[in-house]
Amino acid sequence: MTIGIAAYGRDAGLAVLRALAAVEAVGRGAIGGFVSMVAISSAGVLVRAETQRGGSARLFEGGLASAPGALLEAGIAGLMSSGPDRPEPLSQFTPALADVGLVTGHRMPNTMGAGGLNLNDEVLDLLRRGIGVDEAVQRVLAANPGSDAGVIALSIHGEVCAADSAHVERRGDRGRALLRAAGGDAVVAVLHNSIHPVRPLAQLAAEVALDVMLPADRADGRIRLRSGTPLRLGPANAVEIAPDGMVETVLVEDPRFLDGGWSLGLGHETAVLGAGRLMGAMLYEPYLVVQDGLVKTLDGRDDIFIPIRVSADRAPPGRL
């Protein structure tokens, strides 16, 4: 009966939307109805989007392409979604303060608690008063063990806590995921229930969101490989490039590939060498057909550009 997703990092707004869309595409149950979304823009302004029916596909009139840039590019964002037609205003499910952070969750975190405030509002108020996210969430849930709620609190600094009340912890259909990128550049938290299949969905949503914010294959340069490029025996598979980024030699560790016809891949994140030094890693592995020590085709073509990640102490190759 709901999913809550919160993310901190580059393009966090887009990240939570893509995560929700992934769950809608794979899951079944309490999904595809209302969405209440909030983001804190780079200008420090709350940006909201909501719909009562249709899930992420109906959140914007012209689809995701028509979503406000300030929302998609926001560095902190959260949403809550479930079946259709929830009580208005939908913003009650995702309270936020631009200089503090946001709160989302699953089940009914907008329920009145023992402190006289809605649970999610009380958590947000504690954050406003300088209480850390872990203490704020645990304090409210401990005071309301019988509440039918799970809460995600996310500060503007990327501190996050996602937890369920004692009552919700007894459910057999709940999912939870919390992923942090090394270095703290991105974080994602997910809580859900009544959406099947239960076990993989929270992890799926979190991984999709993290991939939007910090894609492992985000390129900062490219190299060019053409048919006719020679192969040479080397200690490991690699490519050697000229200063302009053109591949001059393909190194292979298996001598069999130097004679006759073969199909091969060079492996995951194959090294890119320049002047004998490591320049970076290939982020795409083309399907190579080689003949008598020369590249014949690459993905069935004669010429291909390959995205690369440049080593931290190296400049990208020159323009091709």
PDB file of C-alpha atoms in Angstrom:
ATOM      1  CA  MET A   1       0.000   0.000   0.000  1.00  0.00           C
ATOM      2  CA  THR A   2       2.783   2.466  -0.867  1.00  0.00           C
ATOM      3  CA  ILE A   3       6.379   3.054  -1.771  1.00  0.00           C
ATOM      4  CA  GLY A   4       8.591   5.862  -0.540  1.00  0.00           C
ATOM      5  CA  ILE A   5      11.812   6.832  -2.323  1.00  0.00           C
ATOM      6  CA  ALA A   6      14.282   9.558  -1.373  1.00  0.00           C
ATOM      7  CA  ALA A   7      17.561  10.468  -3.048  1.00  0.00           C
ATOM      8  CA  TYR A   8      20.447  12.873  -2.591  1.00  0.00           C
ATOM      9  CA  GLY A   9      22.938  13.563  -5.364  1.00  0.00           C
ATOM     10  CA  ARG A  10      23.265  14.847  -8.899  1.00  0.00           C
ATOM     11  CA  ASP A  11      19.887  14.818 -10.697  1.00  0.00           C
ATOM     12  CA  ALA A  12      18.164  13.324  -7.658  1.00  0.00           C
ATOM     13  CA  GLY A  13      14.765  14.396  -9.002  1.00  0.00           C
ATOM     14  CA  LEU A  14      15.237  12.398 -12.178  1.00  0.00           C
ATOM     15  CA  ALA A  15      16.639   9.533 -10.106  1.00  0.00           C
ATOM     16  CA  VAL A  16      13.540   9.043  -7.942  1.00  0.00           C
ATOM     17  CA  LEU A  17      11.258   9.276 -10.987  1.00  0.00           C
ATOM     18  CA  ARG A  18      13.246   6.661 -12.893  1.00  0.00           C
ATOM     19  CA  ALA A  19      13.254   4.461  -9.800  1.00  0.00           C
ATOM     20  CA  LEU A  20       9.474   4.686  -9.475  1.00  0.00           C
ATOM     21  CA  ALA A  21       9.004   3.977 -13.180  1.00  0.00           C
ATOM     22  CA  ALA A  22      11.173   0.859 -12.840  1.00  0.00           C
ATOM     23  CA  VAL A  23       9.036  -0.428  -9.970  1.00  0.00           C
ATOM     24  CA  GLU A  24       5.864   0.300 -11.946  1.00  0.00           C
ATOM     25  CA  ALA A  25       7.249  -1.592 -14.945  1.00  0.00           C
ATOM     26  CA  VAL A  26       8.204  -4.672 -12.933  1.00  0.00           C
ATOM     27  CA  GLY A  27       5.906  -4.734  -9.928  1.00  0.00           C
ATOM     28  CA  ARG A  28       2.225  -5.309  -9.358  1.00  0.00           C
ATOM     29  CA  GLY A  29      -0.061  -4.345  -6.512  1.00  0.00           C
ATOM     30  CA  ALA A  30      -0.336  -0.980  -4.762  1.00  0.00           C
ATOM     31  CA  ILE A  31       1.389   1.025  -7.480  1.00  0.00           C
ATOM     32  CA  GLY A  32       0.525   3.132 -10.503  1.00  0.00           C
ATOM     33  CA  GLY A  33      -1.938   5.471  -8.771  1.00  0.00           C
ATOM     34  CA  PHE A  34      -1.177   8.616  -6.803  1.00  0.00           C
ATOM     35  CA  VAL A  35       2.249  10.234  -6.659  1.00  0.00           C
ATOM     36  CA  SER A  36       3.315  13.032  -4.333  1.00  0.00           C
ATOM     37  CA  MET A  37       6.797  14.293  -5.188  1.00  0.00           C
ATOM     38  CA  VAL A  38       8.919  17.066  -3.752  1.00  0.00           C
ATOM     39  CA  ALA A  39      12.394  18.297  -4.647  1.00  0.00           C
ATOM     40  CA  ILE A  40      14.668  21.007  -3.316  1.00  0.00           C
ATOM     41  CA  SER A  41      16.144  22.877  -6.272  1.00  0.00           C
ATOM     42  CA  SER A  42      19.667  24.232  -6.555  1.00  0.00           C
ATOM     43  CA  ALA A  43      18.139  27.662  -5.866  1.00  0.00           C
ATOM     44  CA  GLY A  44      16.814  26.397  -2.530  1.00  0.00           C
ATOM     45  CA  VAL A  45      13.180  26.316  -3.617  1.00  0.00           C
ATOM     46  CA  LEU A  46      10.642  23.527  -3.091  1.00  0.00           C
ATOM     47  CA  VAL A  47       9.391  22.106  -6.391  1.00  0.00           C
ATOM     48  CA  ARG A  48       6.375  19.796  -6.307  1.00  0.00           C
ATOM     49  CA  ALA A  49       4.568  17.481  -8.697  1.00  0.00           C
ATOM     50  CA  GLU A  50       1.567  15.266  -8.017  1.00  0.00           C
ATOM     51  CA  THR A  51      -1.141  13.145  -9.563  1.00  0.00           C
ATOM     52  CA  GLN A  52      -4.000  11.063  -8.194  1.00  0.00           C
ATOM     53  CA  ARG A  53      -3.978   8.456 -10.958  1.00  0.00           C
ATOM     54  CA  GLY A  54      -1.601   6.907 -13.456  1.00  0.00           C
ATOM     55  CA  GLY A  55       1.624   6.942 -11.469  1.00  0.00           C
ATOM     56  CA  SER A  56       4.804   8.407 -12.917  1.00  0.00           C
ATOM     57  CA  ALA A  57       3.430   8.310 -16.472  1.00  0.00           C
ATOM     58  CA  ARG A  58       0.713  10.840 -15.569  1.00  0.00           C
ATOM     59  CA  LEU A  59       2.779  13.089 -13.356  1.00  0.00           C
ATOM     60  CA  PHE A  60       3.540  15.538 -16.172  1.00  0.00           C
ATOM     61  CA  GLU A  61       1.257  16.549 -19.028  1.00  0.00           C
ATOM     62  CA  GLY A  62       3.794  15.768 -21.732  1.00  0.00           C
ATOM     63  CA  GLY A  63       5.582  12.956 -19.936  1.00  0.00           C
ATOM     64  CA  LEU A  64       9.019  13.117 -18.375  1.00  0.00           C
ATOM     65  CA  ALA A  65      10.296  15.349 -21.193  1.00  0.00           C
ATOM     66  CA  SER A  66       7.983  18.122 -19.984  1.00  0.00           C
ATOM     67  CA  ALA A  67       9.044  17.933 -16.326  1.00  0.00           C
ATOM     68  CA  PRO A  68      10.587  21.141 -14.923  1.00  0.00           C
ATOM     69  CA  GLY A  69      14.364  21.171 -15.109  1.00  0.00           C
ATOM     70  CA  ALA A  70      14.537  22.495 -11.560  1.00  0.00           C
ATOM     71  CA  LEU A  71      12.775  19.342 -10.365  1.00  0.00           C
ATOM     72  CA  LEU A  72      14.777  16.842 -12.430  1.00  0.00           C
ATOM     73  CA  GLU A  73      18.145  18.427 -11.642  1.00  0.00           C
ATOM     74  CA  ALA A  74      17.468  18.961  -7.944  1.00  0.00           C
ATOM     75  CA  GLY A  75      20.088  17.532  -5.625  1.00  0.00           C
ATOM     76  CA  ILE A  76      17.549  16.237  -3.110  1.00  0.00           C
ATOM     77  CA  ALA A  77      14.177  14.694  -3.918  1.00  0.00           C
ATOM     78  CA  GLY A  78      11.582  12.318  -2.543  1.00  0.00           C
ATOM     79  CA  LEU A  79       8.249  10.829  -3.427  1.00  0.00           C
ATOM     80  CA  MET A  80       5.496   8.588  -2.166  1.00  0.00           C
ATOM     81  CA  SER A  81       3.235   6.545  -4.428  1.00  0.00           C
ATOM     82  CA  SER A  82       0.557   3.869  -4.239  1.00  0.00           C
ATOM     83  CA  GLY A  83      -2.882   3.159  -5.648  1.00  0.00           C
ATOM     84  CA  PRO A  84      -5.220   5.937  -6.795  1.00  0.00           C
ATOM     85  CA  ASP A  85      -7.228   8.640  -5.048  1.00  0.00           C
ATOM     86  CA  ARG A  86      -5.626   9.534  -1.736  1.00  0.00           C
ATOM     87  CA  PRO A  87      -6.784  12.353   0.591  1.00  0.00           C
ATOM     88  CA  GLU A  88      -5.884  15.882  -0.462  1.00  0.00           C
ATOM     89  CA  PRO A  89      -3.599  17.715  -0.232  1.00  0.00           C
ATOM     90  CA  LEU A  90      -1.137  15.146  -1.528  1.00  0.00           C
ATOM     91  CA  SER A  91       1.706  17.256  -0.164  1.00  0.00           C
ATOM     92  CA  GLN A  92       0.836  15.866   3.290  1.00  0.00           C
ATOM     93  CA  PHE A  93       2.633  12.662   2.257  1.00  0.00           C
ATOM     94  CA  THR A  94       5.929  14.434   1.471  1.00  0.00           C
ATOM     95  CA  PRO A  95       6.496  17.384   3.842  1.00  0.00           C
ATOM     96  CA  ALA A  96       9.667  19.361   3.239  1.00  0.00           C
ATOM     97  CA  LEU A  97      11.521  22.528   4.203  1.00  0.00           C
ATOM     98  CA  ALA A  98      13.968  23.967   1.684  1.00  0.00           C
ATOM     99  CA  ASP A  99      16.628  24.724   4.303  1.00  0.00           C
ATOM    100  CA  VAL A 100      16.164  21.467   6.230  1.00  0.00           C
ATOM    101  CA  GLY A 101      15.257  18.462   4.080  1.00  0.00           C
ATOM    102  CA  LEU A 102      12.284  16.231   3.365  1.00  0.00           C
ATOM    103  CA  VAL A 103      10.330  13.308   4.769  1.00  0.00           C
ATOM    104  CA  THR A 104       8.586  10.531   2.876  1.00  0.00           C
ATOM    105  CA  GLY A 105       7.831   6.902   3.700  1.00  0.00           C
ATOM    106  CA  HIS A 106       5.206   4.214   3.265  1.00  0.00           C
ATOM    107  CA  ARG A 107       1.948   3.059   4.806  1.00  0.00           C
ATOM    108  CA  MET A 108       0.523   6.129   6.630  1.00  0.00           C
ATOM    109  CA  PRO A 109       3.303   8.411   7.880  1.00  0.00           C
ATOM    110  CA  ASN A 110       0.830  11.307   7.686  1.00  0.00           C
ATOM    111  CA  THR A 111      -1.086   9.828  10.656  1.00  0.00           C
ATOM    112  CA  MET A 112      -1.413  11.887  13.858  1.00  0.00           C
ATOM    113  CA  GLY A 113       1.084  10.753  16.468  1.00  0.00           C
ATOM    114  CA  ALA A 114       1.306  10.898  20.242  1.00  0.00           C
ATOM    115  CA  GLY A 115       2.993  14.291  20.026  1.00  0.00           C
ATOM    116  CA  GLY A 116      -0.027  15.916  18.408  1.00  0.00           C
ATOM    117  CA  LEU A 117       1.536  16.194  14.944  1.00  0.00           C
ATOM    118  CA  ASN A 118       1.475  13.936  11.927  1.00  0.00           C
ATOM    119  CA  LEU A 119       4.411  11.549  12.242  1.00  0.00           C
ATOM    120  CA  ASN A 120       6.175  12.843   9.144  1.00  0.00           C
ATOM    121  CA  ASP A 121       5.625  16.472  10.164  1.00  0.00           C
ATOM    122  CA  GLU A 122       7.021  15.747  13.616  1.00  0.00           C
ATOM    123  CA  VAL A 123      10.152  14.184  12.134  1.00  0.00           C
ATOM    124  CA  LEU A 124      10.623  17.209   9.885  1.00  0.00           C
ATOM    125  CA  ASP A 125      10.145  19.558  12.833  1.00  0.00           C
ATOM    126  CA  LEU A 126      12.836  17.724  14.771  1.00  0.00           C
ATOM    127  CA  LEU A 127      15.185  18.115  11.815  1.00  0.00           C
ATOM    128  CA  ARG A 128      14.358  21.829  11.736  1.00  0.00           C
ATOM    129  CA  ARG A 129      15.339  22.054  15.386  1.00  0.00           C
ATOM    130  CA  GLY A 130      18.749  20.537  14.663  1.00  0.00           C
ATOM    131  CA  ILE A 131      18.092  16.903  15.631  1.00  0.00           C
ATOM    132  CA  GLY A 132      19.909  14.391  13.393  1.00  0.00           C
ATOM    133  CA  VAL A 133      17.920  12.204  11.011  1.00  0.00           C
ATOM    134  CA  ASP A 134      18.542   8.952  12.898  1.00  0.00           C
ATOM    135  CA  GLU A 135      17.505  10.367  16.240  1.00  0.00           C
ATOM    136  CA  ALA A 136      14.511  12.198  14.766  1.00  0.00           C
ATOM    137  CA  VAL A 137      13.088   9.111  13.068  1.00  0.00           C
ATOM    138  CA  GLN A 138      13.792   6.738  15.937  1.00  0.00           C
ATOM    139  CA  ARG A 139      12.405   9.143  18.524  1.00  0.00           C
ATOM    140  CA  VAL A 140       9.093   9.527  16.686  1.00  0.00           C
ATOM    141  CA  LEU A 141       8.717   5.821  15.898  1.00  0.00           C
ATOM    142  CA  ALA A 142       9.624   4.801  19.452  1.00  0.00           C
ATOM    143  CA  ALA A 143       6.909   7.102  20.775  1.00  0.00           C
ATOM    144  CA  ASN A 144       4.417   5.583  18.326  1.00  0.00           C
ATOM    145  CA  PRO A 145       5.178   1.830  18.158  1.00  0.00           C
ATOM    146  CA  GLY A 146       1.630   0.960  17.106  1.00  0.00           C
ATOM    147  CA  SER A 147       1.523   3.448  14.247  1.00  0.00           C
ATOM    148  CA  ASP A 148       0.984   2.070  10.754  1.00  0.00           C
ATOM    149  CA  ALA A 149       3.934   3.903   9.240  1.00  0.00           C
ATOM    150  CA  GLY A 150       7.439   3.757   7.886  1.00  0.00           C
ATOM    151  CA  VAL A 151       9.462   6.947   7.568  1.00  0.00           C
ATOM    152  CA  ILE A 152      12.352   8.136   5.405  1.00  0.00           C
ATOM    153  CA  ALA A 153      14.028  11.363   6.517  1.00  0.00           C
ATOM    154  CA  LEU A 154      16.606  13.022   4.256  1.00  0.00           C
ATOM    155  CA  SER A 155      18.507  16.174   5.176  1.00  0.00           C
ATOM    156  CA  ILE A 156      19.848  18.727   2.707  1.00  0.00           C
ATOM    157  CA  HIS A 157      23.333  17.433   3.580  1.00  0.00           C
ATOM    158  CA  GLY A 158      22.526  13.880   2.431  1.00  0.00           C
ATOM    159  CA  GLU A 159      22.021  12.344   5.870  1.00  0.00           C
ATOM    160  CA  VAL A 160      19.280   9.724   5.666  1.00  0.00           C
ATOM    161  CA  CYS A 161      17.346   7.344   7.883  1.00  0.00           C
ATOM    162  CA  ALA A 162      14.693   4.856   6.781  1.00  0.00           C
ATOM    163  CA  ALA A 163      12.822   2.846   9.403  1.00  0.00           C
ATOM    164  CA  ASP A 164       9.479   1.216  10.188  1.00  0.00           C
ATOM    165  CA  SER A 165       7.375   1.306  13.331  1.00  0.00           C
ATOM    166  CA  ALA A 166       7.227  -1.847  15.445  1.00  0.00           C
ATOM    167  CA  HIS A 167       3.751  -2.464  14.030  1.00  0.00           C
ATOM    168  CA  VAL A 168       4.910  -2.310  10.399  1.00  0.00           C
ATOM    169  CA  GLU A 169       7.990  -4.416  11.118  1.00  0.00           C
ATOM    170  CA  ARG A 170       5.661  -7.368  11.688  1.00  0.00           C
ATOM    171  CA  ARG A 171       4.444  -7.269   8.087  1.00  0.00           C
ATOM    172  CA  GLY A 172       5.669  -9.969   5.738  1.00  0.00           C
ATOM    173  CA  ASP A 173       5.398  -7.878   2.575  1.00  0.00           C
ATOM    174  CA  ARG A 174       7.711  -4.968   3.264  1.00  0.00           C
ATOM    175  CA  GLY A 175      10.888  -4.072   1.417  1.00  0.00           C
ATOM    176  CA  ARG A 176      13.778  -1.793   2.334  1.00  0.00           C
ATOM    177  CA  ALA A 177      16.970  -0.614   0.668  1.00  0.00           C
ATOM    178  CA  LEU A 178      19.545   2.021   1.523  1.00  0.00           C
ATOM    179  CA  LEU A 179      22.498   2.605  -0.802  1.00  0.00           C
ATOM    180  CA  ARG A 180      25.344   5.071  -0.316  1.00  0.00           C
ATOM    181  CA  ALA A 181      27.965   5.869  -2.915  1.00  0.00           C
ATOM    182  CA  ALA A 182      31.577   5.830  -1.818  1.00  0.00           C
ATOM    183  CA  GLY A 183      32.562   9.347  -0.874  1.00  0.00           C
ATOM    184  CA  GLY A 184      29.001  10.335  -0.018  1.00  0.00           C
ATOM    185  CA  ASP A 185      28.215  11.822  -3.432  1.00  0.00           C
ATOM    186  CA  ALA A 186      24.852  10.058  -3.579  1.00  0.00           C
ATOM    187  CA  VAL A 187      22.438   8.204  -1.322  1.00  0.00           C
ATOM    188  CA  VAL A 188      19.097   6.472  -1.924  1.00  0.00           C
ATOM    189  CA  ALA A 189      16.541   5.079   0.522  1.00  0.00           C
ATOM    190  CA  VAL A 190      13.452   3.013  -0.303  1.00  0.00           C
ATOM    191  CA  LEU A 191      10.618   1.596   1.817  1.00  0.00           C
ATOM    192  CA  HIS A 192       7.606  -0.238   0.390  1.00  0.00           C
ATOM    193  CA  ASN A 193       4.886  -2.774   1.073  1.00  0.00           C
ATOM    194  CA  SER A 194       2.064  -4.546  -0.798  1.00  0.00           C
ATOM    195  CA  ILE A 195       3.986  -4.460  -4.087  1.00  0.00           C
ATOM    196  CA  HIS A 196       5.121  -7.743  -5.596  1.00  0.00           C
ATOM    197  CA  PRO A 197       7.553  -9.394  -6.041  1.00  0.00           C
ATOM    198  CA  VAL A 198       8.510  -8.132  -2.606  1.00  0.00           C
ATOM    199  CA  ARG A 199      12.159  -9.109  -2.253  1.00  0.00           C
ATOM    200  CA  PRO A 200      13.856  -7.477  -5.277  1.00  0.00           C
ATOM    201  CA  LEU A 201      11.876  -4.271  -5.713  1.00  0.00           C
ATOM    202  CA  ALA A 202      13.465  -2.019  -3.092  1.00  0.00           C
ATOM    203  CA  GLN A 203      16.942  -2.948  -4.278  1.00  0.00           C
ATOM    204  CA  LEU A 204      15.894  -2.431  -7.902  1.00  0.00           C
ATOM    205  CA  ALA A 205      14.530   1.034  -7.172  1.00  0.00           C
ATOM    206  CA  ALA A 206      17.633   2.037  -5.226  1.00  0.00           C
ATOM    207  CA  GLU A 207      20.029   0.731  -7.863  1.00  0.00           C
ATOM    208  CA  VAL A 208      18.147   2.526 -10.657  1.00  0.00           C
ATOM    209  CA  ALA A 209      18.225   5.799  -8.741  1.00  0.00           C
ATOM    210  CA  LEU A 210      21.918   5.458  -7.941  1.00  0.00           C
ATOM    211  CA  ASP A 211      22.672   4.653 -11.583  1.00  0.00           C
ATOM    212  CA  VAL A 212      20.987   7.900 -12.652  1.00  0.00           C
ATOM    213  CA  MET A 213      23.022   9.970 -10.199  1.00  0.00           C
ATOM    214  CA  LEU A 214      26.352   8.160 -10.543  1.00  0.00           C
ATOM    215  CA  PRO A 215      26.323   5.950 -13.646  1.00  0.00           C
ATOM    216  CA  ALA A 216      29.279   3.590 -13.666  1.00  0.00           C
ATOM    217  CA  ASP A 217      29.672   4.200 -17.402  1.00  0.00           C
ATOM    218  CA  ARG A 218      29.583   8.011 -17.370  1.00  0.00           C
ATOM    219  CA  ALA A 219      32.216   8.992 -19.938  1.00  0.00           C
ATOM    220  CA  ASP A 220      34.588  11.933 -19.905  1.00  0.00           C
ATOM    221  CA  GLY A 221      36.293  11.206 -23.218  1.00  0.00           C
ATOM    222  CA  ARG A 222      36.274   8.908 -26.213  1.00  0.00           C
ATOM    223  CA  ILE A 223      38.667   7.044 -28.465  1.00  0.00           C
ATOM    224  CA  ARG A 224      38.314   5.831 -32.036  1.00  0.00           C
ATOM    225  CA  LEU A 225      38.985   2.317 -33.300  1.00  0.00           C
ATOM    226  CA  ARG A 226      39.019   1.416 -37.006  1.00  0.00           C
ATOM    227  CA  SER A 227      39.222  -1.751 -39.033  1.00  0.00           C
ATOM    228  CA  GLY A 228      42.779  -2.512 -40.080  1.00  0.00           C
ATOM    229  CA  THR A 229      44.201  -1.661 -36.653  1.00  0.00           C
ATOM    230  CA  PRO A 230      46.948  -4.187 -35.834  1.00  0.00           C
ATOM    231  CA  LEU A 231      46.912  -6.582 -32.905  1.00  0.00           C
ATOM    232  CA  ARG A 232      50.020  -7.183 -30.831  1.00  0.00           C
ATOM    233  CA  LEU A 233      50.821  -9.536 -27.983  1.00  0.00           C
ATOM    234  CA  GLY A 234      50.824  -7.861 -24.590  1.00  0.00           C
ATOM    235  CA  PRO A 235      50.735  -8.689 -20.865  1.00  0.00           C
ATOM    236  CA  ALA A 236      46.995  -7.906 -20.750  1.00  0.00           C
ATOM    237  CA  ASN A 237      44.255  -6.846 -23.129  1.00  0.00           C
ATOM    238  CA  ALA A 238      44.511  -3.103 -23.765  1.00  0.00           C
ATOM    239  CA  VAL A 239      44.502  -0.472 -26.486  1.00  0.00           C
ATOM    240  CA  GLU A 240      47.276   1.975 -27.268  1.00  0.00           C
ATOM    241  CA  ILE A 241      46.187   5.391 -28.495  1.00  0.00           C
ATOM    242  CA  ALA A 242      47.773   8.344 -30.260  1.00  0.00           C
ATOM    243  CA  PRO A 243      47.517  11.855 -28.738  1.00  0.00           C
ATOM    244  CA  ASP A 244      44.397  12.510 -30.840  1.00  0.00           C
ATOM    245  CA  GLY A 245      42.606   9.466 -29.372  1.00  0.00           C
ATOM    246  CA  MET A 246      42.972   7.167 -32.376  1.00  0.00           C
ATOM    247  CA  VAL A 247      43.725   3.561 -31.412  1.00  0.00           C
ATOM    248  CA  GLU A 248      47.084   2.602 -32.901  1.00  0.00           C
ATOM    249  CA  THR A 249      47.374  -0.943 -31.529  1.00  0.00           C
ATOM    250  CA  VAL A 250      45.155  -3.505 -29.839  1.00  0.00           C
ATOM    251  CA  LEU A 251      47.092  -5.528 -27.274  1.00  0.00           C
ATOM    252  CA  VAL A 252      45.916  -9.096 -26.611  1.00  0.00           C
ATOM    253  CA  GLU A 253      47.223 -11.460 -23.966  1.00  0.00           C
ATOM    254  CA  ASP A 254      46.203 -14.600 -25.897  1.00  0.00           C
ATOM    255  CA  PRO A 255      48.590 -15.292 -28.816  1.00  0.00           C
ATOM    256  CA  ARG A 256      45.946 -17.345 -30.643  1.00  0.00           C
ATOM    257  CA  PHE A 257      44.223 -14.141 -31.753  1.00  0.00           C
ATOM    258  CA  LEU A 258      47.252 -13.085 -33.822  1.00  0.00           C
ATOM    259  CA  ASP A 259      46.718 -15.780 -36.460  1.00  0.00           C
ATOM    260  CA  GLY A 260      43.576 -16.793 -38.357  1.00  0.00           C
ATOM    261  CA  GLY A 261      40.057 -15.506 -37.841  1.00  0.00           C
ATOM    262  CA  TRP A 262      38.521 -14.904 -34.423  1.00  0.00           C
ATOM    263  CA  SER A 263      35.686 -13.140 -32.658  1.00  0.00           C
ATOM    264  CA  LEU A 264      36.588 -11.642 -29.306  1.00  0.00           C
ATOM    265  CA  GLY A 265      35.876  -9.084 -26.628  1.00  0.00           C
ATOM    266  CA  LEU A 266      38.598  -7.234 -24.799  1.00  0.00           C
ATOM    267  CA  GLY A 267      36.957  -7.429 -21.373  1.00  0.00           C
ATOM    268  CA  HIS A 268      35.446  -5.150 -18.757  1.00  0.00           C
ATOM    269  CA  GLU A 269      36.926  -1.648 -18.567  1.00  0.00           C
ATOM    270  CA  THR A 270      39.898  -2.499 -20.752  1.00  0.00           C
ATOM    271  CA  ALA A 271      42.932  -0.294 -20.145  1.00  0.00           C
ATOM    272  CA  VAL A 272      43.634   2.633 -22.463  1.00  0.00           C
ATOM    273  CA  LEU A 273      47.372   3.335 -22.801  1.00  0.00           C
ATOM    274  CA  GLY A 274      49.131   6.368 -24.224  1.00  0.00           C
ATOM    275  CA  ALA A 275      52.892   6.717 -24.553  1.00  0.00           C
ATOM    276  CA  GLY A 276      53.204   3.592 -22.420  1.00  0.00           C
ATOM    277  CA  ARG A 277      51.201   5.024 -19.531  1.00  0.00           C
ATOM    278  CA  LEU A 278      47.697   4.305 -18.290  1.00  0.00           C
ATOM    279  CA  MET A 279      45.321   6.966 -19.619  1.00  0.00           C
ATOM    280  CA  GLY A 280      41.963   5.503 -18.634  1.00  0.00           C
ATOM    281  CA  ALA A 281      39.536   2.649 -19.226  1.00  0.00           C
ATOM    282  CA  MET A 282      37.108   1.719 -21.988  1.00  0.00           C
ATOM    283  CA  LEU A 283      33.464   1.924 -20.889  1.00  0.00           C
ATOM    284  CA  TYR A 284      32.124  -0.038 -23.841  1.00  0.00           C
ATOM    285  CA  GLU A 285      33.296  -3.401 -25.131  1.00  0.00           C
ATOM    286  CA  PRO A 286      32.825  -3.759 -28.909  1.00  0.00           C
ATOM    287  CA  TYR A 287      32.389  -7.123 -30.592  1.00  0.00           C
ATOM    288  CA  LEU A 288      35.626  -7.547 -32.526  1.00  0.00           C
ATOM    289  CA  VAL A 289      36.188  -9.762 -35.534  1.00  0.00           C
ATOM    290  CA  VAL A 290      39.895 -10.092 -36.305  1.00  0.00           C
ATOM    291  CA  GLN A 291      41.720 -11.725 -39.184  1.00  0.00           C
ATOM    292  CA  ASP A 292      45.430 -12.526 -39.304  1.00  0.00           C
ATOM    293  CA  GLY A 293      46.383 -10.000 -36.659  1.00  0.00           C
ATOM    294  CA  LEU A 294      44.222  -7.118 -37.892  1.00  0.00           C
ATOM    295  CA  VAL A 295      40.856  -5.781 -36.754  1.00  0.00           C
ATOM    296  CA  LYS A 296      38.309  -6.646 -39.443  1.00  0.00           C
ATOM    297  CA  THR A 297      35.033  -5.305 -37.986  1.00  0.00           C
ATOM    298  CA  LEU A 298      33.776  -3.699 -34.771  1.00  0.00           C
ATOM    299  CA  ASP A 299      30.125  -4.410 -33.956  1.00  0.00           C
ATOM    300  CA  GLY A 300      29.800  -5.209 -37.662  1.00  0.00           C
ATOM    301  CA  ARG A 301      31.221  -1.815 -38.675  1.00  0.00           C
ATOM    302  CA  ASP A 302      34.511  -0.450 -39.927  1.00  0.00           C
ATOM    303  CA  ASP A 303      34.791   2.416 -37.468  1.00  0.00           C
ATOM    304  CA  ILE A 304      33.585   3.012 -33.913  1.00  0.00           C
ATOM    305  CA  PHE A 305      33.890   5.607 -31.159  1.00  0.00           C
ATOM    306  CA  ILE A 306      34.338   4.126 -27.679  1.00  0.00           C
ATOM    307  CA  PRO A 307      33.555   6.106 -24.501  1.00  0.00           C
ATOM    308  CA  ILE A 308      36.267   6.084 -21.867  1.00  0.00           C
ATOM    309  CA  ARG A 309      36.819   7.131 -18.283  1.00  0.00           C
ATOM    310  CA  VAL A 310      40.017   9.119 -18.025  1.00  0.00           C
ATOM    311  CA  SER A 311      42.388   8.447 -15.135  1.00  0.00           C
ATOM    312  CA  ALA A 312      42.294  11.179 -12.501  1.00  0.00           C
ATOM    313  CA  ASP A 313      45.757  12.511 -13.337  1.00  0.00           C
ATOM    314  CA  ARG A 314      45.316  12.456 -17.125  1.00  0.00           C
ATOM    315  CA  ALA A 315      43.688  14.848 -19.572  1.00  0.00           C
ATOM    316  CA  PRO A 316      41.170  13.469 -22.100  1.00  0.00           C
ATOM    317  CA  PRO A 317      42.540  12.621 -25.568  1.00  0.00           C
ATOM    318  CA  GLY A 318      42.456  15.380 -28.173  1.00  0.00           C
ATOM    319  CA  ARG A 319      39.394  15.864 -30.366  1.00  0.00           C
ATOM    320  CA  LEU A 320      38.927  13.375 -33.183  1.00  0.00           C
TER     321      LEU A 320
END
